[in-house]
Amino acid sequence: MTSGHLAIVKNGKIELVDPVSIPEGTKVFIIPIVLEPDTEERENWENFSLNNLNQCYAENEPEYNIESINNINFTK
């Protein structure tokens, strides 16, 4: 299952807030969000975002690779 993890940028590198086990070489998709300094509202948005991202994928969601793509859709 794919799930979201909170990370921050330090010295130009992305660092996970909590340790997770991700195999070496795994590709990850990063969506930067810019939030105000530590506030309750920021924490609420973080929780909301991670919870909803986790609902986008089912437990049995297959892993797709580039070879499994038959048609590439380009939108303008």
mmCIF file with all atom_site columns, N, CA and C in Angstrom, residues 2-7 14 16 22-23 25-33 49-50 53-54 56-57 63-64:
data_model
loop_
_atom_site.group_PDB
_atom_site.id
_atom_site.type_symbol
_atom_site.label_atom_id
_atom_site.label_alt_id
_atom_site.label_comp_id
_atom_site.label_asym_id
_atom_site.label_entity_id
_atom_site.label_seq_id
_atom_site.pdbx_PDB_ins_code
_atom_site.Cartn_x
_atom_site.Cartn_y
_atom_site.Cartn_z
_atom_site.occupancy
_atom_site.B_iso_or_equiv
_atom_site.pdbx_formal_charge
_atom_site.auth_seq_id
_atom_site.auth_comp_id
_atom_site.auth_asym_id
_atom_site.auth_atom_id
_atom_site.pdbx_PDB_model_num
ATOM 1  N N  . THR A 1 2  ? 0.472  2.233  -0.745  1.00 0.00 ? 2  THR A N  1
ATOM 2  C CA . THR A 1 2  ? 1.174  3.495  -0.777  1.00 0.00 ? 2  THR A CA 1
ATOM 3  C C  . THR A 1 2  ? 0.588  4.398  0.285   1.00 0.00 ? 2  THR A C  1
ATOM 4  N N  . SER A 1 3  ? 1.451  5.056  1.023   1.00 0.00 ? 3  SER A N  1
ATOM 5  C CA . SER A 1 3  ? 0.959  5.971  2.040   1.00 0.00 ? 3  SER A CA 1
ATOM 6  C C  . SER A 1 3  ? 1.848  7.196  2.085   1.00 0.00 ? 3  SER A C  1
ATOM 7  N N  . GLY A 1 4  ? 1.299  8.290  2.572   1.00 0.00 ? 4  GLY A N  1
ATOM 8  C CA . GLY A 1 4  ? 2.050  9.525  2.661   1.00 0.00 ? 4  GLY A CA 1
ATOM 9  C C  . GLY A 1 4  ? 2.916  9.574  3.911   1.00 0.00 ? 4  GLY A C  1
ATOM 10 N N  . HIS A 1 5  ? 4.009  10.294 3.808   1.00 0.00 ? 5  HIS A N  1
ATOM 11 C CA . HIS A 1 5  ? 4.906  10.494 4.932   1.00 0.00 ? 5  HIS A CA 1
ATOM 12 C C  . HIS A 1 5  ? 5.322  11.958 4.939   1.00 0.00 ? 5  HIS A C  1
ATOM 13 N N  . LEU A 1 6  ? 5.362  12.544 6.114   1.00 0.00 ? 6  LEU A N  1
ATOM 14 C CA . LEU A 1 6  ? 5.728  13.943 6.246   1.00 0.00 ? 6  LEU A CA 1
ATOM 15 C C  . LEU A 1 6  ? 7.238  14.088 6.167   1.00 0.00 ? 6  LEU A C  1
ATOM 16 N N  . ALA A 1 7  ? 7.700  15.068 5.416   1.00 0.00 ? 7  ALA A N  1
ATOM 17 C CA . ALA A 1 7  ? 9.126  15.329 5.274   1.00 0.00 ? 7  ALA A CA 1
ATOM 18 C C  . ALA A 1 7  ? 9.347  16.837 5.257   1.00 0.00 ? 7  ALA A C  1
ATOM 19 N N  . ILE A 1 14 ? 15.635 16.488 1.083   1.00 0.00 ? 14 ILE A N  1
ATOM 20 C CA . ILE A 1 14 ? 14.363 16.113 1.692   1.00 0.00 ? 14 ILE A CA 1
ATOM 21 C C  . ILE A 1 14 ? 14.643 15.078 2.772   1.00 0.00 ? 14 ILE A C  1
ATOM 22 N N  . LEU A 1 16 ? 12.768 12.784 5.867   1.00 0.00 ? 16 LEU A N  1
ATOM 23 C CA . LEU A 1 16 ? 11.523 12.328 6.478   1.00 0.00 ? 16 LEU A CA 1
ATOM 24 C C  . LEU A 1 16 ? 11.501 12.713 7.947   1.00 0.00 ? 16 LEU A C  1
ATOM 25 N N  . ILE A 1 22 ? 11.985 2.113  3.348   1.00 0.00 ? 22 ILE A N  1
ATOM 26 C CA . ILE A 1 22 ? 11.752 2.205  1.911   1.00 0.00 ? 22 ILE A CA 1
ATOM 27 C C  . ILE A 1 22 ? 12.969 1.591  1.229   1.00 0.00 ? 22 ILE A C  1
ATOM 28 N N  . PRO A 1 23 ? 12.769 0.601  0.359   1.00 0.00 ? 23 PRO A N  1
ATOM 29 C CA . PRO A 1 23 ? 13.907 -0.044 -0.295  1.00 0.00 ? 23 PRO A CA 1
ATOM 30 C C  . PRO A 1 23 ? 14.758 0.953  -1.089  1.00 0.00 ? 23 PRO A C  1
ATOM 31 N N  . GLY A 1 25 ? 16.618 2.726  -3.936  1.00 0.00 ? 25 GLY A N  1
ATOM 32 C CA . GLY A 1 25 ? 16.285 2.850  -5.351  1.00 0.00 ? 25 GLY A CA 1
ATOM 33 C C  . GLY A 1 25 ? 14.813 3.043  -5.639  1.00 0.00 ? 25 GLY A C  1
ATOM 34 N N  . THR A 1 26 ? 13.975 3.040  -4.599  1.00 0.00 ? 26 THR A N  1
ATOM 35 C CA . THR A 1 26 ? 12.543 3.240  -4.791  1.00 0.00 ? 26 THR A CA 1
ATOM 36 C C  . THR A 1 26 ? 12.292 4.653  -5.286  1.00 0.00 ? 26 THR A C  1
ATOM 37 N N  . LYS A 1 27 ? 11.475 4.790  -6.311  1.00 0.00 ? 27 LYS A N  1
ATOM 38 C CA . LYS A 1 27 ? 11.089 6.117  -6.792  1.00 0.00 ? 27 LYS A CA 1
ATOM 39 C C  . LYS A 1 27 ? 9.956  6.618  -5.919  1.00 0.00 ? 27 LYS A C  1
ATOM 40 N N  . VAL A 1 28 ? 10.007 7.894  -5.560  1.00 0.00 ? 28 VAL A N  1
ATOM 41 C CA . VAL A 1 28 ? 8.960  8.501  -4.744  1.00 0.00 ? 28 VAL A CA 1
ATOM 42 C C  . VAL A 1 28 ? 8.425  9.731  -5.453  1.00 0.00 ? 28 VAL A C  1
ATOM 43 N N  . PHE A 1 29 ? 7.182  10.053 -5.181  1.00 0.00 ? 29 PHE A N  1
ATOM 44 C CA . PHE A 1 29 ? 6.522  11.221 -5.761  1.00 0.00 ? 29 PHE A CA 1
ATOM 45 C C  . PHE A 1 29 ? 6.378  12.258 -4.654  1.00 0.00 ? 29 PHE A C  1
ATOM 46 N N  . ILE A 1 30 ? 6.940  13.421 -4.847  1.00 0.00 ? 30 ILE A N  1
ATOM 47 C CA . ILE A 1 30 ? 6.951  14.463 -3.832  1.00 0.00 ? 30 ILE A CA 1
ATOM 48 C C  . ILE A 1 30 ? 6.033  15.602 -4.262  1.00 0.00 ? 30 ILE A C  1
ATOM 49 N N  . ILE A 1 31 ? 5.153  16.032 -3.356  1.00 0.00 ? 31 ILE A N  1
ATOM 50 C CA . ILE A 1 31 ? 4.308  17.198 -3.587  1.00 0.00 ? 31 ILE A CA 1
ATOM 51 C C  . ILE A 1 31 ? 4.641  18.215 -2.504  1.00 0.00 ? 31 ILE A C  1
ATOM 52 N N  . PRO A 1 32 ? 5.410  19.252 -2.842  1.00 0.00 ? 32 PRO A N  1
ATOM 53 C CA . PRO A 1 32 ? 5.747  20.245 -1.813  1.00 0.00 ? 32 PRO A CA 1
ATOM 54 C C  . PRO A 1 32 ? 4.534  21.077 -1.419  1.00 0.00 ? 32 PRO A C  1
ATOM 55 N N  . ILE A 1 33 ? 4.406  21.321 -0.133  1.00 0.00 ? 33 ILE A N  1
ATOM 56 C CA . ILE A 1 33 ? 3.372  22.226 0.360   1.00 0.00 ? 33 ILE A CA 1
ATOM 57 C C  . ILE A 1 33 ? 4.060  23.237 1.271   1.00 0.00 ? 33 ILE A C  1
ATOM 58 N N  . SER A 1 49 ? -4.363 16.203 4.660   1.00 0.00 ? 49 SER A N  1
ATOM 59 C CA . SER A 1 49 ? -3.715 15.816 3.402   1.00 0.00 ? 49 SER A CA 1
ATOM 60 C C  . SER A 1 49 ? -3.248 14.373 3.431   1.00 0.00 ? 49 SER A C  1
ATOM 61 N N  . LEU A 1 50 ? -2.564 13.984 4.492   1.00 0.00 ? 50 LEU A N  1
ATOM 62 C CA . LEU A 1 50 ? -2.057 12.615 4.578   1.00 0.00 ? 50 LEU A CA 1
ATOM 63 C C  . LEU A 1 50 ? -3.180 11.599 4.649   1.00 0.00 ? 50 LEU A C  1
ATOM 64 N N  . LEU A 1 53 ? -4.697 11.349 1.140   1.00 0.00 ? 53 LEU A N  1
ATOM 65 C CA . LEU A 1 53 ? -3.786 10.675 0.221   1.00 0.00 ? 53 LEU A CA 1
ATOM 66 C C  . LEU A 1 53 ? -3.817 9.176  0.461   1.00 0.00 ? 53 LEU A C  1
ATOM 67 N N  . ASN A 1 54 ? -3.850 8.766  1.710   1.00 0.00 ? 54 ASN A N  1
ATOM 68 C CA . ASN A 1 54 ? -3.888 7.343  2.033   1.00 0.00 ? 54 ASN A CA 1
ATOM 69 C C  . ASN A 1 54 ? -5.168 6.676  1.535   1.00 0.00 ? 54 ASN A C  1
ATOM 70 N N  . CYS A 1 56 ? -6.521 7.252  -1.319  1.00 0.00 ? 56 CYS A N  1
ATOM 71 C CA . CYS A 1 56 ? -6.466 7.176  -2.781  1.00 0.00 ? 56 CYS A CA 1
ATOM 72 C C  . CYS A 1 56 ? -6.028 5.811  -3.285  1.00 0.00 ? 56 CYS A C  1
ATOM 73 N N  . TYR A 1 57 ? -5.450 5.010  -2.428  1.00 0.00 ? 57 TYR A N  1
ATOM 74 C CA . TYR A 1 57 ? -4.903 3.721  -2.841  1.00 0.00 ? 57 TYR A CA 1
ATOM 75 C C  . TYR A 1 57 ? -5.496 2.605  -2.008  1.00 0.00 ? 57 TYR A C  1
ATOM 76 N N  . GLU A 1 63 ? 1.342  -2.459 -8.443  1.00 0.00 ? 63 GLU A N  1
ATOM 77 C CA . GLU A 1 63 ? 2.450  -1.570 -8.764  1.00 0.00 ? 63 GLU A CA 1
ATOM 78 C C  . GLU A 1 63 ? 2.539  -1.493 -10.288 1.00 0.00 ? 63 GLU A C  1
ATOM 79 N N  . TYR A 1 64 ? 2.550  -0.293 -10.828 1.00 0.00 ? 64 TYR A N  1
ATOM 80 C CA . TYR A 1 64 ? 2.620  -0.121 -12.271 1.00 0.00 ? 64 TYR A CA 1
ATOM 81 C C  . TYR A 1 64 ? 4.039  0.283  -12.660 1.00 0.00 ? 64 TYR A C  1
#
